[in-house]
Amino acid sequence: MANVLRNSAKFGFSGVLSQLSIHSRHGRECVSPCFSLQQRNNSTSPKIKVDLDSSTGVAVLRMQSPPVNSLSLDFLTEFCINLEKLEMDRSCRGLIITSTLSKVFSAGLDIMEMYGKSPERCGEFWKAVQEMWLKLYGSNMATIAAINGSSPAGGCLMSIGCDYRIMVDNPRYSIGLNETQLGIVAPFWFKDTLVNTVGNRAAELSLELGLLYSAPDALKIGLVDQLVPEDQVLSTAQDTMSKWLAIPDHARQIDQCVYIIYNTSPLPLDHARQMDQCVISVCIYYI
Ligand SMILES: CCCCCCCCCCCC/C=C/CC(=O)SCCNC(=O)CCNC(=O)[C@H](O)C(C)(C)COP(=O)(O)OP(=O)(O)OC[C@H]1O[C@@H](n2cnc3c(N)ncnc32)[C@H](O)[C@@H]1OP(=O)(O)O
């Protein structure tokens, strides 16, 4: 692991954060061209299934990559392509993200992508992680995570990148940014997203201790917004979405924009790049 990280640190982050802008949450333009994403999508079977109901304007994106929907480069690429397509489809106003797997929403970043890979591949992978976050957190669609299983680390990031979280009421399912328990550090933009969700103190405790919360505990700290029985998670997400879509899109988007601008550090791009390198350097030192 140390070698992987050491090599990764040597790799330039050129262009990785070039699109990282607070305005991306509300701009209609793509973060990066679909073309480049499609070029690097080498997967054979779909890891993502999307159904768009044109009568409601709501798409359901189902993650279907056994065993645990881990976020590999192929998975992230497919995820971003689907998000871009929906973003550009003006008939789509709302997106629900869920999993077809029993017990797991997403296990987070694919550990195998961080081990024994070339610096170029590591850089490409990390860029894809950032793109997922930019596209989701920056989406113009109303987004709801229907969390029907455990959702550690990158799975949690995906969930808190959505506007609203509904989780299955099962104490066996957990969610949280548990990176420090693994001896790695969540990048600052993971932290920002968590702070925007649960507030400063809860985020500080959560990040430093690498806490994974059971579904009921996640509700207590506001990491998720609602708990429901397993068989109601999707229907509740659909009902909730109709409330979100009753709000005119422009008003919701502007309100989100104001919230994000006042609650997220608008770091200069160079600073953002250096902060990511800093996280990786710390990991290299300790692993
Ligand atoms: C310049 C470029 C730099 C590039 C390098 C970057 C390095 C930077 C470091 C900083 C990064 C910080 C950010 C990290 C975010 C992350 O997401 S790290 C990943 C953290 N994920 C986890 O901790 C989850 C671990 N998994 C679980 O807790 C459980 O698997 C589960 C609760 C999700 C499901 O449990 P269960 O249903 O009991 O299944 P299991 O038997 O545990 O697993 C089944 C199967 O899946 C494999 N697996 C599990 N998780 C992952 C994963 N994250 N990636 C890949 N594979 C995974 C597990 O090994 C089992 O495989 P086998 O059946 O044994 O083959």
Short mmCIF file of C-alpha atoms and ligand atoms in Angstrom, two decimals:
data_model
loop_
_atom_site.label_atom_id
_atom_site.label_comp_id
_atom_site.label_asym_id
_atom_site.label_seq_id
_atom_site.Cartn_x
_atom_site.Cartn_y
_atom_site.Cartn_z
CA MET A 1 0.00 0.00 0.00
CA ALA A 2 2.81 2.39 0.91
CA ASN A 3 4.40 1.93 -2.49
CA VAL A 4 1.14 2.54 -4.26
CA LEU A 5 0.67 5.77 -2.37
CA ARG A 6 4.30 6.81 -2.84
CA ASN A 7 3.98 6.34 -6.60
CA SER A 8 0.67 8.08 -6.61
CA ALA A 9 2.12 11.15 -4.95
CA LYS A 10 4.67 11.48 -7.75
CA PHE A 11 1.91 11.53 -10.28
CA GLY A 12 0.75 14.98 -11.26
CA PHE A 13 -2.84 15.92 -10.61
CA SER A 14 -2.83 17.96 -13.81
CA GLY A 15 -6.29 19.01 -14.67
CA VAL A 16 -7.86 16.84 -12.00
CA LEU A 17 -9.38 19.72 -10.17
CA SER A 18 -9.51 22.12 -13.06
CA GLN A 19 -13.27 21.89 -12.97
CA LEU A 20 -13.60 22.12 -9.20
CA SER A 21 -15.67 25.20 -8.75
CA ILE A 22 -18.40 26.13 -6.36
CA HIS A 23 -20.47 27.14 -9.37
CA SER A 24 -20.41 23.64 -10.75
CA ARG A 25 -23.27 22.67 -8.48
CA HIS A 26 -25.60 24.82 -10.46
CA GLY A 27 -24.10 25.22 -13.89
CA ARG A 28 -25.77 23.22 -16.62
CA GLU A 29 -22.56 22.41 -18.42
CA CYS A 30 -20.80 19.05 -18.07
CA VAL A 31 -17.80 18.86 -15.78
CA SER A 32 -15.90 17.04 -18.47
CA PRO A 33 -16.81 15.92 -21.96
CA CYS A 34 -18.74 12.65 -22.26
CA PHE A 35 -16.32 11.70 -24.98
CA SER A 36 -13.34 11.30 -22.70
CA LEU A 37 -15.37 9.35 -20.17
CA GLN A 38 -16.69 6.99 -22.82
CA GLN A 39 -13.20 6.46 -24.13
CA ARG A 40 -12.03 5.05 -20.83
CA ASN A 41 -15.07 2.91 -20.08
CA ASN A 42 -13.77 -0.59 -20.64
CA SER A 43 -16.38 -2.56 -18.73
CA THR A 44 -18.28 -5.29 -20.51
CA SER A 45 -21.41 -5.74 -18.41
CA PRO A 46 -23.29 -2.75 -17.07
CA LYS A 47 -22.59 -1.96 -13.45
CA ILE A 48 -25.32 0.67 -13.45
CA LYS A 49 -28.92 0.48 -14.60
CA VAL A 50 -30.93 3.64 -15.17
CA ASP A 51 -34.69 3.90 -15.64
CA LEU A 52 -36.11 7.30 -16.47
CA ASP A 53 -39.85 7.77 -16.06
CA SER A 54 -40.65 10.50 -18.54
CA SER A 55 -44.08 11.09 -17.00
CA THR A 56 -42.57 12.10 -13.64
CA GLY A 57 -39.14 13.28 -14.78
CA VAL A 58 -37.54 11.00 -12.18
CA ALA A 59 -34.71 8.59 -12.94
CA VAL A 60 -33.78 5.66 -10.73
CA LEU A 61 -30.10 4.72 -10.94
CA ARG A 62 -29.45 1.23 -9.62
CA MET A 63 -25.93 0.16 -8.74
CA GLN A 64 -25.59 -3.52 -9.67
CA SER A 65 -21.93 -4.44 -9.35
CA PRO A 66 -21.52 -7.48 -7.06
CA PRO A 67 -20.31 -8.27 -4.55
CA VAL A 68 -20.36 -4.81 -2.93
CA ASN A 69 -20.72 -2.04 -5.58
CA SER A 70 -17.13 -1.02 -4.96
CA LEU A 71 -16.13 2.13 -6.82
CA SER A 72 -13.62 0.87 -9.37
CA LEU A 73 -12.46 3.00 -12.28
CA ASP A 74 -14.89 1.19 -14.59
CA PHE A 75 -17.74 1.65 -12.13
CA LEU A 76 -17.02 5.36 -11.63
CA THR A 77 -16.69 5.93 -15.36
CA GLU A 78 -20.04 4.31 -16.03
CA PHE A 79 -21.60 6.20 -13.15
CA CYS A 80 -20.35 9.54 -14.50
CA ILE A 81 -21.46 8.80 -18.06
CA ASN A 82 -24.96 8.03 -16.82
CA LEU A 83 -25.04 11.14 -14.69
CA GLU A 84 -23.96 13.29 -17.62
CA LYS A 85 -26.62 11.81 -19.86
CA LEU A 86 -29.33 12.50 -17.30
CA GLU A 87 -27.98 15.97 -16.60
CA MET A 88 -28.20 16.84 -20.29
CA ASP A 89 -31.69 15.37 -20.62
CA ARG A 90 -33.97 18.25 -19.76
CA SER A 91 -36.90 15.91 -19.17
CA CYS A 92 -35.05 14.53 -16.14
CA ARG A 93 -35.48 16.66 -13.00
CA GLY A 94 -34.88 14.17 -10.22
CA LEU A 95 -32.51 11.29 -9.55
CA ILE A 96 -32.81 8.48 -7.03
CA ILE A 97 -29.72 6.36 -6.40
CA THR A 98 -30.04 2.89 -4.92
CA SER A 99 -28.48 -0.58 -5.01
CA THR A 100 -29.74 -3.89 -6.37
CA LEU A 101 -27.54 -5.80 -3.92
CA SER A 102 -28.85 -7.10 -0.66
CA LYS A 103 -27.20 -5.54 2.40
CA VAL A 104 -24.82 -3.19 0.57
CA PHE A 105 -25.37 0.24 -0.95
CA SER A 106 -21.70 0.74 -1.81
CA ALA A 107 -18.48 -0.40 -0.09
CA GLY A 108 -16.72 2.77 -1.23
CA LEU A 109 -13.55 3.00 -3.26
CA ASP A 110 -12.39 -0.27 -4.73
CA ILE A 111 -9.42 -1.25 -2.60
CA MET A 112 -7.90 -3.13 -5.53
CA GLU A 113 -7.63 0.14 -7.46
CA MET A 114 -5.24 1.45 -4.82
CA TYR A 115 -2.92 -1.52 -4.79
CA GLY A 116 -0.24 -2.50 -7.29
CA LYS A 117 -1.36 -0.10 -10.00
CA SER A 118 0.78 2.24 -12.10
CA PRO A 119 0.97 5.93 -11.14
CA GLU A 120 -0.96 6.74 -14.32
CA ARG A 121 -3.74 4.36 -13.42
CA CYS A 122 -3.85 5.69 -9.82
CA GLY A 123 -4.12 9.23 -11.18
CA GLU A 124 -6.90 8.25 -13.54
CA PHE A 125 -8.71 6.51 -10.71
CA TRP A 126 -8.41 9.46 -8.36
CA LYS A 127 -9.64 11.81 -11.08
CA ALA A 128 -12.69 9.57 -11.56
CA VAL A 129 -13.42 9.72 -7.81
CA GLN A 130 -13.30 13.51 -7.95
CA GLU A 131 -15.49 13.57 -11.04
CA MET A 132 -18.13 11.46 -9.36
CA TRP A 133 -18.29 13.90 -6.48
CA LEU A 134 -18.30 16.98 -8.73
CA LYS A 135 -21.05 15.64 -10.92
CA LEU A 136 -23.24 14.49 -8.05
CA TYR A 137 -22.75 17.39 -5.65
CA GLY A 138 -22.91 19.77 -8.62
CA SER A 139 -26.02 18.27 -10.13
CA ASN A 140 -28.94 20.43 -11.18
CA MET A 141 -31.27 17.51 -10.55
CA ALA A 142 -32.82 16.93 -7.17
CA THR A 143 -30.95 13.90 -5.88
CA ILE A 144 -32.02 11.34 -3.28
CA ALA A 145 -29.98 8.42 -1.99
CA ALA A 146 -32.17 5.42 -1.18
CA ILE A 147 -29.63 3.66 1.03
CA ASN A 148 -30.65 0.02 1.20
CA GLY A 149 -27.50 -1.38 2.80
CA SER A 150 -24.16 -0.48 4.29
CA SER A 151 -22.44 2.55 2.89
CA PRO A 152 -18.92 3.09 4.27
CA ALA A 153 -16.31 5.62 3.08
CA GLY A 154 -16.76 6.43 -0.62
CA GLY A 155 -20.28 4.97 -0.39
CA CYS A 156 -21.02 7.52 2.32
CA LEU A 157 -19.53 10.28 0.15
CA MET A 158 -21.88 9.28 -2.65
CA SER A 159 -24.81 9.43 -0.22
CA ILE A 160 -23.94 12.83 1.23
CA GLY A 161 -23.35 14.12 -2.30
CA CYS A 162 -27.14 13.79 -2.71
CA ASP A 163 -29.70 16.34 -1.51
CA TYR A 164 -31.58 13.91 0.73
CA ARG A 165 -30.91 10.50 2.28
CA ILE A 166 -33.43 7.78 3.10
CA MET A 167 -31.93 4.71 4.77
CA VAL A 168 -33.35 1.31 5.56
CA ASP A 169 -34.14 1.04 9.27
CA ASN A 170 -31.76 -1.81 10.02
CA PRO A 171 -29.13 -1.42 12.77
CA ARG A 172 -26.89 -3.86 10.90
CA TYR A 173 -26.44 -1.38 8.07
CA SER A 174 -23.79 1.23 8.70
CA ILE A 175 -22.69 4.45 7.08
CA GLY A 176 -19.83 6.87 7.68
CA LEU A 177 -16.45 8.14 6.58
CA ASN A 178 -14.30 5.46 8.27
CA GLU A 179 -11.05 6.28 6.47
CA THR A 180 -8.94 6.89 9.59
CA GLN A 181 -9.80 3.40 10.85
CA LEU A 182 -8.10 2.14 7.71
CA GLY A 183 -5.07 4.36 8.34
CA ILE A 184 -5.94 6.72 5.50
CA VAL A 185 -7.32 10.24 5.56
CA ALA A 186 -10.47 11.57 3.94
CA PRO A 187 -9.60 14.41 1.53
CA PHE A 188 -10.77 17.91 2.45
CA TRP A 189 -13.67 17.80 0.01
CA PHE A 190 -15.03 14.67 1.76
CA LYS A 191 -14.78 16.70 4.98
CA ASP A 192 -16.56 19.73 3.49
CA THR A 193 -19.43 17.59 2.29
CA LEU A 194 -19.75 15.93 5.70
CA VAL A 195 -19.64 19.24 7.56
CA ASN A 196 -22.38 20.56 5.27
CA THR A 197 -24.47 17.53 6.22
CA VAL A 198 -23.96 17.03 9.97
CA GLY A 199 -22.24 20.21 11.16
CA ASN A 200 -18.76 20.89 12.45
CA ARG A 201 -18.50 19.02 15.74
CA ALA A 202 -20.21 15.84 14.57
CA ALA A 203 -18.03 15.87 11.45
CA GLU A 204 -14.85 16.37 13.48
CA LEU A 205 -15.62 13.42 15.77
CA SER A 206 -16.79 11.35 12.89
CA LEU A 207 -13.68 11.93 10.77
CA GLU A 208 -11.06 11.70 13.50
CA LEU A 209 -12.47 8.47 14.93
CA GLY A 210 -13.46 7.08 11.54
CA LEU A 211 -16.93 6.38 12.91
CA LEU A 212 -19.36 4.08 11.17
CA TYR A 213 -22.90 4.77 12.35
CA SER A 214 -25.71 2.26 12.49
CA ALA A 215 -28.81 3.47 10.65
CA PRO A 216 -30.53 4.71 13.86
CA ASP A 217 -27.37 6.52 15.00
CA ALA A 218 -26.91 8.03 11.56
CA LEU A 219 -30.41 9.49 11.84
CA LYS A 220 -29.58 10.93 15.28
CA ILE A 221 -26.65 12.97 13.97
CA GLY A 222 -28.41 13.93 10.73
CA LEU A 223 -26.16 11.86 8.49
CA VAL A 224 -29.36 10.46 7.00
CA ASP A 225 -32.70 12.26 6.92
CA GLN A 226 -35.17 9.44 7.31
CA LEU A 227 -35.37 5.73 8.17
CA VAL A 228 -37.91 3.40 6.59
CA PRO A 229 -38.58 -0.34 6.43
CA GLU A 230 -36.60 -2.18 3.77
CA ASP A 231 -39.54 -2.70 1.42
CA GLN A 232 -40.47 0.98 1.50
CA VAL A 233 -37.18 2.64 0.69
CA LEU A 234 -37.81 3.17 -3.01
CA SER A 235 -41.47 4.14 -2.70
CA THR A 236 -40.57 6.62 0.04
CA ALA A 237 -37.84 8.04 -2.17
CA GLN A 238 -40.36 8.45 -5.00
CA ASP A 239 -42.87 10.17 -2.68
CA THR A 240 -40.18 12.44 -1.27
CA MET A 241 -38.95 13.27 -4.74
CA SER A 242 -42.40 14.49 -5.75
CA LYS A 243 -42.21 17.01 -2.89
CA TRP A 244 -38.80 18.20 -4.06
CA LEU A 245 -40.04 18.51 -7.64
CA ALA A 246 -43.04 20.56 -6.51
CA ILE A 247 -40.50 23.34 -5.94
CA PRO A 248 -39.59 25.24 -9.12
CA ASP A 249 -36.16 24.00 -10.22
CA HIS A 250 -34.58 27.45 -10.48
CA ALA A 251 -35.63 28.40 -6.93
CA ARG A 252 -34.31 25.15 -5.45
CA GLN A 253 -31.08 25.41 -7.40
CA ILE A 254 -30.44 29.03 -6.41
CA ASP A 255 -31.20 28.23 -2.77
CA GLN A 256 -28.73 25.33 -2.86
CA CYS A 257 -26.19 27.59 -4.50
CA VAL A 258 -26.47 30.18 -1.73
CA TYR A 259 -26.20 27.45 0.91
CA ILE A 260 -23.13 25.91 -0.66
CA ILE A 261 -21.38 29.24 -1.26
CA TYR A 262 -21.74 30.21 2.39
CA ASN A 263 -20.88 26.77 3.75
CA THR A 264 -18.09 25.42 1.59
CA SER A 265 -14.54 26.72 1.47
CA PRO A 266 -14.06 28.23 -1.99
CA LEU A 267 -10.44 27.10 -2.17
CA PRO A 268 -8.36 28.33 -5.09
CA LEU A 269 -7.67 25.50 -7.51
CA ASP A 270 -3.97 25.29 -6.68
CA HIS A 271 -4.77 25.14 -3.01
CA ALA A 272 -7.28 22.36 -3.61
CA ARG A 273 -4.71 20.37 -5.56
CA GLN A 274 -2.10 20.80 -2.86
CA MET A 275 -4.56 19.76 -0.16
CA ASP A 276 -5.20 16.48 -1.94
CA GLN A 277 -1.48 15.92 -2.27
CA CYS A 278 -1.13 16.68 1.42
CA VAL A 279 -3.67 14.00 2.31
CA ILE A 280 -1.85 11.47 0.19
CA SER A 281 1.53 12.48 1.65
CA VAL A 282 0.20 11.94 5.16
CA CYS A 283 -1.01 8.51 4.10
CA ILE A 284 2.39 7.70 2.63
CA TYR A 285 4.10 8.72 5.87
CA TYR A 286 1.99 6.53 8.10
CA ILE A 287 1.23 3.45 6.01
C1 LIG B 1 -2.66 10.42 -7.35
C2 LIG B 1 -3.64 9.32 -7.26
C3 LIG B 1 -3.78 8.75 -5.91
C4 LIG B 1 -4.46 7.43 -5.96
C5 LIG B 1 -4.35 6.73 -4.64
C6 LIG B 1 -5.27 7.31 -3.68
C7 LIG B 1 -4.95 6.99 -2.25
C8 LIG B 1 -5.46 8.11 -1.41
C9 LIG B 1 -5.76 7.70 -0.04
C10 LIG B 1 -6.82 8.57 0.52
C11 LIG B 1 -8.15 8.05 0.07
C12 LIG B 1 -9.16 8.29 1.11
C13 LIG B 1 -10.50 7.85 0.66
C14 LIG B 1 -10.95 6.58 0.81
C15 LIG B 1 -12.36 6.26 0.55
C16 LIG B 1 -12.72 4.82 0.48
O1 LIG B 1 -13.80 4.54 0.05
S1 LIG B 1 -11.65 3.61 0.99
C17 LIG B 1 -12.61 2.10 0.94
C18 LIG B 1 -13.20 1.86 2.29
N1 LIG B 1 -14.17 0.80 2.25
C19 LIG B 1 -14.41 0.05 3.30
O2 LIG B 1 -13.83 0.20 4.35
C20 LIG B 1 -15.48 -1.01 3.13
C21 LIG B 1 -14.95 -2.36 3.43
N2 LIG B 1 -16.00 -3.34 3.24
C22 LIG B 1 -16.94 -3.63 4.17
O3 LIG B 1 -17.02 -3.02 5.21
C23 LIG B 1 -17.86 -4.76 3.86
O4 LIG B 1 -17.35 -5.47 2.78
C24 LIG B 1 -19.31 -4.34 3.57
C25 LIG B 1 -19.98 -3.84 4.84
C26 LIG B 1 -19.40 -3.29 2.48
C27 LIG B 1 -20.11 -5.58 3.07
O5 LIG B 1 -19.97 -6.62 4.01
P1 LIG B 1 -20.35 -8.11 3.59
O6 LIG B 1 -21.68 -8.14 2.93
O7 LIG B 1 -20.17 -8.95 4.81
O8 LIG B 1 -19.29 -8.51 2.46
P2 LIG B 1 -17.76 -8.93 2.66
O9 LIG B 1 -17.70 -10.41 2.87
O10 LIG B 1 -17.08 -8.08 3.64
O11 LIG B 1 -17.17 -8.56 1.22
C28 LIG B 1 -17.55 -9.30 0.06
C29 LIG B 1 -16.44 -9.19 -0.93
O12 LIG B 1 -16.28 -7.84 -1.33
C30 LIG B 1 -14.91 -7.42 -1.16
N3 LIG B 1 -14.87 -5.99 -0.79
C31 LIG B 1 -15.43 -5.40 0.25
N4 LIG B 1 -15.20 -4.08 0.26
C32 LIG B 1 -14.42 -3.83 -0.84
C33 LIG B 1 -13.84 -2.64 -1.38
N5 LIG B 1 -13.99 -1.43 -0.80
N6 LIG B 1 -13.12 -2.77 -2.49
C34 LIG B 1 -12.94 -3.96 -3.09
N7 LIG B 1 -13.49 -5.13 -2.62
C35 LIG B 1 -14.22 -5.05 -1.51
C36 LIG B 1 -14.43 -8.31 -0.03
O13 LIG B 1 -13.04 -8.39 -0.03
C37 LIG B 1 -15.09 -9.62 -0.38
O14 LIG B 1 -14.36 -10.23 -1.43
P3 LIG B 1 -14.15 -11.80 -1.46
O15 LIG B 1 -15.51 -12.41 -1.50
O16 LIG B 1 -13.41 -12.15 -0.21
O17 LIG B 1 -13.36 -12.03 -2.71
#
